[in-house]
Amino acid sequence: MSLDPTLRNIRGTFDILPQAAASEGAHEVPSCAWQHVEQVIREVLERFNFREIRTPILEPTPLIARGVGQLTDIVAKEMFAFRRGETDYVLRPELTAPVMRAYLQHRLDQQGSVQKLYYLGPCFRAENPQKGRYRQFHQFGVEVIGAETPEADAEVIAAMMAVYEAFGLRKLRLRLNALGDADTRPRYKAALQAYLEPYAEQLSAISRKRLETNPLRILDTKDARERRLLENAPRILDFLSPSARAHYEAVKAHLQELGIAFVEDPFLVRGLDYYTHTTFELESPDLGAQSALAGGGRYDLLAQELGHEAAVPAIGFAAGIERLLIALQAQHYAFPEDPGLDVFLVALGQNAARWSLCQAQQLRREGLRVDLDLKGRSMKAQMREANRQQARYAVIVGEEELLRKQARVRDMRTGQQHDVAFDELSDFLKGTVVRLT
Ligand code: HAM
């Protein structure tokens, strides 16, 4: 098979195929494993009474620019954005700003004073692709909108941890930090700038630039020399107001009560501008350089950033499904087997093919997984196909069987064959399939 190379899927995106795949541009985990993972995520989040919200993949660029922040890497460098007519569109790079947009636009506060929403779907960022970092990737996450208590923070973190616990993932590390309220960040930013300025010459080019624009991002550095410089830098926790500190202490106490282990990390800066108070990130040692499985925090000022007259307290997390899959593979997670086919109908001749088409329809209506030959192949080739599809039974019908109104049913596991009358066929298959599964 060949395809014009210019038509291959875009680097950093992949096809999710029914089979496990090793070819470039395909995700190695098959679609049935994705479905399983998505189902577990939904079940866990629904146990916390999160309800699903689905927002468009296409959003107005200003929503993301204002919501996520003009100076963030996501907005400055990583948006897939374009203009058509008078409108600026962006493929959503995340869902917190879109979910807040939907909350404000549809007055969801009138549906209950606390909204607990979850989502699952594709996001887009024009990053340099590598393992665990893609241009189209999939996030799941939750947003609790309308609650300002530390209990809401604990609930969000507990829901995140419950998802990973449901998969039995081990060795995870939860990092926690607090960014305080509206005035904390500017005060801390100024203090950090003042501390780092004398060392500006020793900083990398990118950190020097960040020193002017977004010095908090320097705290993220992987550069050993810069890390040493930062050891004595001012800590944001020392800049919290008494009420912000009380909130943070209460969140930590709740996590302890819930038995959720965490480490405090004053260097945890998230790459999005909307955060206030609690921020957190969950890491797995199985992910290599892209170690964050999930991240989130409180964003009490986002609603105002989007033009709402009053602050709307809110907190959430989002997580990458591809990264979850990497961690699951590394820990040899047993994905459920594809259930396979119940019945493959083997038809010999035109009349039998017609009978098979109708019989397949009937058996499917009764709940069985059924397939049949669509190429008019030989009996041998059809039996091979039944085998390849791991069908539990092959039901073989030719002219003779049609005359006798009996099908030959082959148990593909034992090789035993039975002649079964047409009008008993469905009971026979259903009875045994149900008994055997
Ligand atoms: P984020 O940290 O930018 O936060 O992304 C959350 C998660 O998405 C990351 O921890 C990672 O697992 C996954 N992720 C991000 N970018 C990529 C990529 N290029 N390839 C693969 N996976 C990726 C947010 O998006 C915030 N909206 C989280 C949040 C929700 N804050 C409050 N509510």
Coordinates of C-alpha atoms and ligand atoms in Angstrom, one line a residue:
M1 CA 0.0 0.0 0.0
S2 CA 1.2 3.5 -0.6
L3 CA 0.1 7.0 0.2
D4 CA 1.4 10.3 -1.1
P5 CA 3.9 11.2 1.8
T6 CA 2.5 14.8 1.9
L7 CA -0.9 13.4 2.9
R8 CA 0.3 11.6 6.0
N9 CA -1.1 12.8 9.4
I10 CA 0.5 15.8 10.9
R11 CA 3.6 15.3 13.2
G12 CA 2.5 15.2 16.8
T13 CA -1.0 13.8 15.9
F14 CA -1.9 10.2 15.7
D15 CA -4.5 7.7 14.5
I16 CA -6.0 5.5 17.2
L17 CA -6.5 2.1 15.5
P18 CA -8.5 -1.0 16.4
Q19 CA -5.2 -2.9 16.8
A20 CA -2.1 -2.2 18.8
A21 CA 0.2 -0.4 16.3
A22 CA 3.9 0.4 15.9
S23 CA 3.8 2.4 12.8
E24 CA 4.6 6.1 12.7
G25 CA 1.5 8.4 13.1
A26 CA -0.5 5.7 15.0
H27 CA -1.0 5.5 18.7
E28 CA 0.4 2.2 20.0
V29 CA -2.5 1.6 22.3
P30 CA -5.6 0.2 20.5
S31 CA -9.0 1.9 20.5
C32 CA -10.6 -0.7 22.8
A33 CA -8.0 0.2 25.5
W34 CA -8.8 4.0 25.0
Q35 CA -12.5 3.2 25.5
H36 CA -11.7 1.3 28.6
V37 CA -9.7 4.1 30.1
E38 CA -12.3 6.7 29.2
Q39 CA -15.0 4.5 30.8
V40 CA -13.1 4.2 34.0
I41 CA -12.5 7.9 34.1
R42 CA -16.2 8.6 33.6
E43 CA -17.3 6.1 36.2
V44 CA -14.9 7.5 38.9
L45 CA -15.8 11.2 38.2
E46 CA -19.5 10.4 38.1
R47 CA -19.2 8.8 41.5
F48 CA -18.1 12.3 42.7
N49 CA -21.3 13.7 41.1
F50 CA -19.4 15.5 38.3
R51 CA -21.6 15.8 35.2
E52 CA -20.2 15.9 31.7
I53 CA -19.9 19.2 29.8
R54 CA -18.9 19.2 26.1
T55 CA -17.8 22.4 24.6
P56 CA -16.7 23.1 21.0
I57 CA -13.2 22.3 19.8
L58 CA -13.2 25.6 18.0
E59 CA -13.3 28.7 20.2
P60 CA -12.8 32.5 19.7
T61 CA -9.1 33.2 20.0
P62 CA -9.7 36.2 22.5
L63 CA -11.3 33.7 25.0
I64 CA -8.1 31.7 25.2
A65 CA -5.8 34.8 24.9
R66 CA -7.5 36.5 27.8
G67 CA -8.3 33.4 29.8
V68 CA -5.0 31.6 29.7
G69 CA -2.9 34.8 29.5
Q70 CA -1.1 36.7 26.7
L71 CA 2.3 36.0 28.1
T72 CA 2.0 32.3 28.6
D73 CA 3.7 29.9 26.2
I74 CA 0.4 28.5 25.3
V75 CA -0.9 31.8 23.9
A76 CA 2.3 33.3 22.8
K77 CA 3.7 30.3 20.9
E78 CA 1.5 27.3 20.9
M79 CA -2.0 28.3 19.5
F80 CA -3.3 26.8 16.3
A81 CA -5.2 30.0 15.5
F82 CA -6.5 31.4 12.2
R83 CA -8.7 34.1 10.9
R84 CA -11.7 33.6 8.6
G85 CA -13.8 36.6 7.7
E86 CA -14.0 38.8 10.7
T87 CA -13.5 36.0 13.3
D88 CA -10.4 34.7 15.0
Y89 CA -10.6 31.0 15.7
V90 CA -8.4 28.8 17.8
L91 CA -8.3 25.1 18.3
R92 CA -8.8 24.9 22.1
P93 CA -5.5 24.3 23.9
E94 CA -7.3 23.5 27.2
L95 CA -10.8 23.5 28.6
T96 CA -10.8 25.7 31.7
A97 CA -11.5 28.9 29.9
P98 CA -14.1 27.3 27.6
V99 CA -15.9 25.8 30.5
M100 CA -15.9 29.1 32.4
R101 CA -17.2 30.7 29.1
A102 CA -20.1 28.2 29.0
Y103 CA -20.8 28.7 32.7
L104 CA -21.2 32.4 32.2
Q105 CA -22.9 32.3 28.9
H106 CA -25.6 29.8 29.9
R107 CA -26.0 31.2 33.5
L108 CA -25.2 27.8 35.0
D109 CA -25.1 29.4 38.4
Q110 CA -28.9 29.3 38.1
Q111 CA -28.8 25.6 37.9
G112 CA -27.4 25.2 41.4
S113 CA -24.9 27.3 43.2
V114 CA -22.0 24.9 42.8
Q115 CA -21.4 23.4 39.4
K116 CA -19.4 20.2 39.2
L117 CA -18.4 19.6 35.6
Y118 CA -16.2 17.1 33.9
Y119 CA -14.9 16.8 30.4
L120 CA -12.9 14.5 28.1
G121 CA -11.7 15.4 24.6
P122 CA -9.0 16.6 22.3
C123 CA -6.8 19.7 22.8
F124 CA -4.3 21.3 20.5
R125 CA -0.9 22.9 21.2
A126 CA 1.8 23.7 18.6
E127 CA 4.6 22.2 20.7
N128 CA 7.6 20.3 19.6
P129 CA 6.4 16.7 19.6
Q130 CA 8.2 14.1 21.7
K131 CA 7.1 11.2 23.9
G132 CA 4.3 12.4 26.1
R133 CA 4.0 15.7 24.3
Y134 CA 1.8 16.0 21.2
R135 CA 0.1 18.6 19.0
Q136 CA -3.3 17.0 19.3
F137 CA -3.7 15.3 22.7
H138 CA -6.6 14.3 24.9
Q139 CA -7.5 15.8 28.3
F140 CA -9.9 14.8 30.9
G141 CA -10.6 17.1 33.8
V142 CA -13.1 18.6 36.2
E143 CA -14.1 22.1 37.2
V144 CA -15.9 23.0 40.4
I145 CA -17.4 26.5 39.9
G146 CA -19.1 28.5 42.6
A147 CA -17.4 27.2 45.7
E148 CA -14.6 29.0 47.5
T149 CA -14.1 26.7 50.4
P150 CA -10.9 24.7 51.0
E151 CA -13.2 21.6 50.9
A152 CA -13.8 22.3 47.2
D153 CA -10.0 22.2 46.6
A154 CA -9.7 19.0 48.5
E155 CA -12.6 17.5 46.5
V156 CA -11.0 18.3 43.2
I157 CA -7.7 16.8 44.3
A158 CA -9.4 13.8 45.7
A159 CA -11.3 13.2 42.4
M160 CA -8.0 13.4 40.5
M161 CA -6.3 11.0 42.8
A162 CA -9.3 8.6 42.7
V163 CA -8.9 8.2 38.9
Y164 CA -5.3 7.1 39.2
E165 CA -6.2 4.9 42.2
A166 CA -8.8 3.2 40.1
F167 CA -6.1 2.2 37.7
G168 CA -3.8 1.1 40.5
L169 CA -1.0 3.5 39.5
R170 CA 1.8 3.6 42.0
K171 CA 4.7 5.9 42.8
L172 CA 2.9 9.1 42.0
R173 CA 4.0 12.4 43.5
L174 CA 1.6 15.2 44.2
R175 CA 3.2 18.7 44.4
L176 CA 1.3 21.5 46.1
N177 CA 1.8 25.2 46.2
A178 CA -0.3 28.3 46.8
L179 CA -0.2 31.6 44.8
G180 CA -2.3 33.6 47.1
D181 CA -4.9 36.2 46.0
A182 CA -5.0 39.0 43.5
D183 CA -2.2 41.1 45.1
T184 CA 0.1 38.3 46.0
R185 CA 1.4 37.5 42.6
P186 CA 2.4 41.1 41.6
R187 CA 4.1 41.6 45.0
Y188 CA 6.0 38.3 44.7
K189 CA 6.8 39.0 41.1
A190 CA 8.5 42.3 42.1
A191 CA 10.4 40.6 44.9
L192 CA 11.6 37.8 42.6
Q193 CA 12.7 40.3 40.0
A194 CA 14.5 42.3 42.5
Y195 CA 16.3 39.2 43.8
L196 CA 17.2 37.9 40.3
E197 CA 18.2 41.1 38.7
P198 CA 21.8 41.2 40.1
Y199 CA 22.3 37.7 38.6
A200 CA 20.8 38.5 35.2
E201 CA 24.1 38.0 33.4
Q202 CA 24.3 34.4 34.8
L203 CA 20.8 33.5 33.5
S204 CA 20.1 31.7 30.2
A205 CA 18.8 33.8 27.4
I206 CA 15.3 32.6 27.8
S207 CA 15.3 33.2 31.6
R208 CA 16.7 36.7 31.0
K209 CA 13.7 37.4 28.8
R210 CA 11.4 35.9 31.3
L211 CA 12.9 38.1 34.0
E212 CA 11.2 41.1 32.3
T213 CA 7.9 39.5 31.3
N214 CA 7.1 36.5 33.4
P215 CA 9.7 35.9 36.1
L216 CA 7.7 33.2 37.9
R217 CA 8.3 30.9 35.0
I218 CA 12.1 31.0 35.8
L219 CA 11.2 29.0 38.9
D220 CA 10.4 26.1 36.5
T221 CA 14.0 26.0 35.2
K222 CA 15.8 22.7 34.7
D223 CA 19.2 24.4 34.5
A224 CA 21.3 23.3 37.4
R225 CA 23.0 26.6 37.8
E226 CA 19.8 28.5 37.8
R227 CA 18.3 26.1 40.3
R228 CA 21.2 26.8 42.6
L229 CA 20.7 30.6 42.2
L230 CA 17.0 30.1 43.2
E231 CA 17.8 28.3 46.4
N232 CA 17.8 31.5 48.3
A233 CA 15.1 33.3 46.3
P234 CA 12.1 34.6 48.1
R235 CA 9.3 32.1 48.5
I236 CA 5.8 32.8 47.4
L237 CA 4.4 31.2 50.6
D238 CA 5.9 34.0 52.6
F239 CA 3.9 36.5 50.6
L240 CA 0.5 35.1 51.3
S241 CA -2.1 37.2 53.2
P242 CA -3.4 35.8 56.4
S243 CA -6.6 34.7 54.8
A244 CA -4.8 33.1 51.8
R245 CA -2.5 31.3 54.3
A246 CA -5.5 30.0 56.3
H247 CA -7.0 28.7 53.0
Y248 CA -3.8 26.9 52.1
E249 CA -3.4 25.4 55.6
A250 CA -7.0 24.2 55.5
V251 CA -6.4 22.5 52.1
K252 CA -3.4 20.7 53.5
A253 CA -5.2 19.6 56.6
H254 CA -8.1 18.2 54.4
L255 CA -5.6 16.3 52.2
Q256 CA -4.0 14.8 55.3
E257 CA -7.5 13.8 56.6
L258 CA -8.2 12.2 53.3
G259 CA -4.9 10.3 53.4
I260 CA -3.6 12.0 50.3
A261 CA 0.2 12.4 50.4
F262 CA 1.7 15.5 48.9
V263 CA 4.9 17.5 48.9
E264 CA 5.0 21.3 49.2
D265 CA 6.8 22.8 46.3
P266 CA 7.2 26.6 46.4
F267 CA 8.8 26.4 42.9
L268 CA 5.7 24.9 41.4
V269 CA 4.6 27.4 38.8
R270 CA 1.9 26.4 36.3
G271 CA 2.1 27.6 32.8
L272 CA -1.3 29.3 32.8
D273 CA -1.9 32.8 34.2
Y274 CA -5.3 32.3 35.7
Y275 CA -4.3 30.7 38.9
T276 CA -4.8 32.0 42.5
H277 CA -4.4 30.2 45.8
T278 CA -4.0 26.4 45.5
T279 CA -2.0 25.0 42.6
F280 CA -0.9 21.4 42.2
E281 CA 0.7 18.9 39.8
L282 CA 0.7 15.2 39.8
E283 CA 3.9 13.4 38.5
S284 CA 4.8 9.9 37.6
P285 CA 8.4 8.7 37.4
D286 CA 7.3 6.6 34.4
L287 CA 6.9 9.6 32.1
G288 CA 10.5 10.8 31.6
A289 CA 10.9 14.5 30.7
Q290 CA 7.2 15.1 30.4
S291 CA 6.6 14.1 34.0
A292 CA 3.2 15.8 34.6
L293 CA 0.3 13.4 34.5
A294 CA -2.1 16.1 35.6
G295 CA -2.2 19.6 37.0
G296 CA -4.6 22.2 38.2
G297 CA -5.5 24.8 40.7
R298 CA -7.9 27.6 41.8
Y299 CA -8.8 30.4 39.4
D300 CA -11.1 32.7 41.2
L301 CA -10.4 35.7 38.9
L302 CA -10.9 34.1 35.5
A303 CA -14.6 35.0 35.3
Q304 CA -13.7 38.7 35.8
E305 CA -10.9 38.4 33.2
L306 CA -13.7 37.3 30.8
G307 CA -15.8 40.3 31.6
H308 CA -18.0 39.1 34.4
E309 CA -18.7 41.8 36.9
A310 CA -17.9 39.7 40.0
A311 CA -15.4 37.1 41.0
V312 CA -16.6 33.5 40.6
P313 CA -14.6 31.1 42.8
A314 CA -13.5 28.0 40.9
I315 CA -11.0 25.2 41.0
G316 CA -10.2 22.3 38.7
F317 CA -7.7 19.9 37.2
A318 CA -6.9 18.5 33.8
A319 CA -4.9 15.4 32.9
G320 CA -3.4 14.0 29.7
I321 CA -4.9 10.7 28.6
E322 CA -1.8 9.8 26.5
R323 CA 0.4 10.3 29.6
L324 CA -1.9 8.1 31.6
L325 CA -1.6 5.4 29.0
I326 CA 2.2 5.7 29.1
A327 CA 2.2 5.3 32.9
L328 CA -0.2 2.3 32.6
Q329 CA 2.0 0.6 30.0
A330 CA 5.1 1.2 32.1
Q331 CA 3.4 -0.5 35.1
H332 CA 2.1 -3.4 32.9
Y333 CA -1.5 -2.6 33.4
A334 CA -3.8 -5.4 32.2
F335 CA -6.1 -3.8 29.7
P336 CA -9.3 -5.9 29.3
E337 CA -9.1 -8.1 26.2
D338 CA -11.1 -7.3 23.2
P339 CA -14.3 -9.4 23.7
G340 CA -14.0 -10.7 20.2
L341 CA -16.8 -12.0 18.0
D342 CA -19.6 -14.4 19.1
V343 CA -20.4 -15.7 15.7
F344 CA -18.9 -15.6 12.2
L345 CA -21.2 -16.7 9.5
V346 CA -19.6 -18.7 6.7
A347 CA -21.7 -18.8 3.6
L348 CA -21.1 -20.8 0.5
G349 CA -22.9 -19.6 -2.6
Q350 CA -25.3 -16.7 -3.4
N351 CA -28.4 -18.1 -1.6
A352 CA -26.4 -18.8 1.5
A353 CA -24.9 -15.4 1.4
R354 CA -28.4 -13.9 1.3
W355 CA -29.5 -16.1 4.2
S356 CA -26.4 -15.1 6.2
L357 CA -27.0 -11.4 5.7
C358 CA -30.5 -11.8 7.2
Q359 CA -29.4 -14.2 9.9
A360 CA -26.6 -11.8 11.0
Q361 CA -29.2 -9.0 11.4
Q362 CA -31.4 -11.2 13.5
L363 CA -28.6 -12.4 15.8
R364 CA -27.4 -8.9 16.3
R365 CA -30.8 -7.7 17.2
E366 CA -30.7 -10.4 19.9
G367 CA -27.5 -8.9 21.3
L368 CA -24.8 -11.1 19.8
R369 CA -21.6 -9.8 18.1
V370 CA -21.8 -11.2 14.6
D371 CA -19.8 -10.8 11.4
L372 CA -19.9 -12.3 8.0
D373 CA -18.0 -12.6 4.8
L374 CA -18.3 -9.6 2.5
K375 CA -16.0 -10.7 -0.3
G376 CA -17.5 -14.0 -1.6
R377 CA -14.4 -15.9 -0.4
S378 CA -13.8 -19.7 -0.4
M379 CA -14.9 -21.8 2.6
K380 CA -11.3 -22.1 3.6
A381 CA -10.7 -18.4 3.5
Q382 CA -13.9 -17.7 5.4
M383 CA -12.9 -20.2 8.2
R384 CA -9.5 -18.5 8.4
E385 CA -11.3 -15.2 8.8
A386 CA -13.5 -16.6 11.6
N387 CA -10.3 -17.8 13.3
R388 CA -8.5 -14.4 12.8
Q389 CA -11.5 -12.6 14.3
Q390 CA -11.4 -15.0 17.3
A391 CA -15.0 -15.9 16.8
R392 CA -16.5 -18.2 19.4
Y393 CA -18.6 -20.0 16.7
A394 CA -18.5 -20.4 13.0
V395 CA -22.0 -21.0 11.5
I396 CA -21.5 -22.7 8.1
V397 CA -24.3 -22.7 5.6
G398 CA -24.3 -23.9 1.9
E399 CA -27.0 -25.1 -0.5
E400 CA -27.4 -28.4 1.3
E401 CA -27.9 -26.7 4.7
L402 CA -30.4 -24.4 3.2
L403 CA -32.4 -27.3 1.9
R404 CA -32.3 -29.1 5.3
K405 CA -32.9 -25.9 7.1
Q406 CA -30.0 -26.8 9.4
A407 CA -26.7 -24.9 10.0
R408 CA -23.4 -26.5 10.8
V409 CA -22.1 -24.8 14.0
R410 CA -18.4 -25.2 14.8
D411 CA -17.1 -24.4 18.2
M412 CA -13.9 -22.6 17.3
R413 CA -12.3 -23.4 20.7
T414 CA -12.9 -27.2 20.8
G415 CA -13.4 -27.9 17.1
Q416 CA -16.6 -29.7 17.8
Q417 CA -19.4 -29.4 15.2
H418 CA -23.2 -29.7 15.6
D419 CA -26.0 -29.5 13.2
V420 CA -28.5 -27.0 14.5
A421 CA -32.0 -26.4 13.0
F422 CA -32.4 -22.8 11.7
D423 CA -35.2 -22.1 14.1
E424 CA -33.1 -23.2 17.1
L425 CA -30.0 -21.5 16.0
S426 CA -30.4 -18.3 17.9
D427 CA -31.3 -20.1 21.2
F428 CA -28.4 -22.5 20.7
L429 CA -25.9 -19.6 20.1
K430 CA -27.3 -17.3 22.8
G431 CA -27.5 -20.1 25.3
T432 CA -24.0 -21.2 24.9
V433 CA -22.5 -17.8 24.4
V434 CA -24.1 -16.6 27.6
R435 CA -23.2 -19.7 29.5
L436 CA -19.7 -19.5 28.3
T437 CA -19.0 -15.8 28.8
Ligands
HAM1 P1 -2.0 21.9 31.8 O1 -1.0 21.6 32.9 O2 -1.6 22.8 30.7 O3 -3.3 22.4 32.6 O4 -2.4 20.6 31.1 C1 -2.9 19.5 31.9 C2 -2.4 18.2 31.5 O5 -2.6 18.0 30.1 C3 -0.8 18.0 31.7 O6 -0.5 17.7 33.0 C4 -0.5 16.9 30.7 O7 -0.8 15.6 31.3 C5 -1.5 17.2 29.6 N1 -0.9 17.9 28.5 C6 -0.7 19.2 28.3 N2 -0.1 19.5 27.2 C7 0.1 18.3 26.5 C8 0.7 17.9 25.3 N3 1.2 18.8 24.4 N4 0.7 16.6 25.0 C9 0.2 15.7 25.8 N5 -0.3 16.0 27.0 C10 -0.4 17.3 27.4 C11 -4.4 22.8 31.9 O8 -4.7 22.5 30.8 C12 -5.4 23.4 32.9 N6 -6.6 23.7 32.1 C13 -5.7 22.5 34.0 C14 -6.8 23.1 34.9 C15 -8.1 22.7 35.0 N7 -6.6 24.1 35.8 C16 -7.8 24.3 36.4 N8 -8.7 23.5 35.9

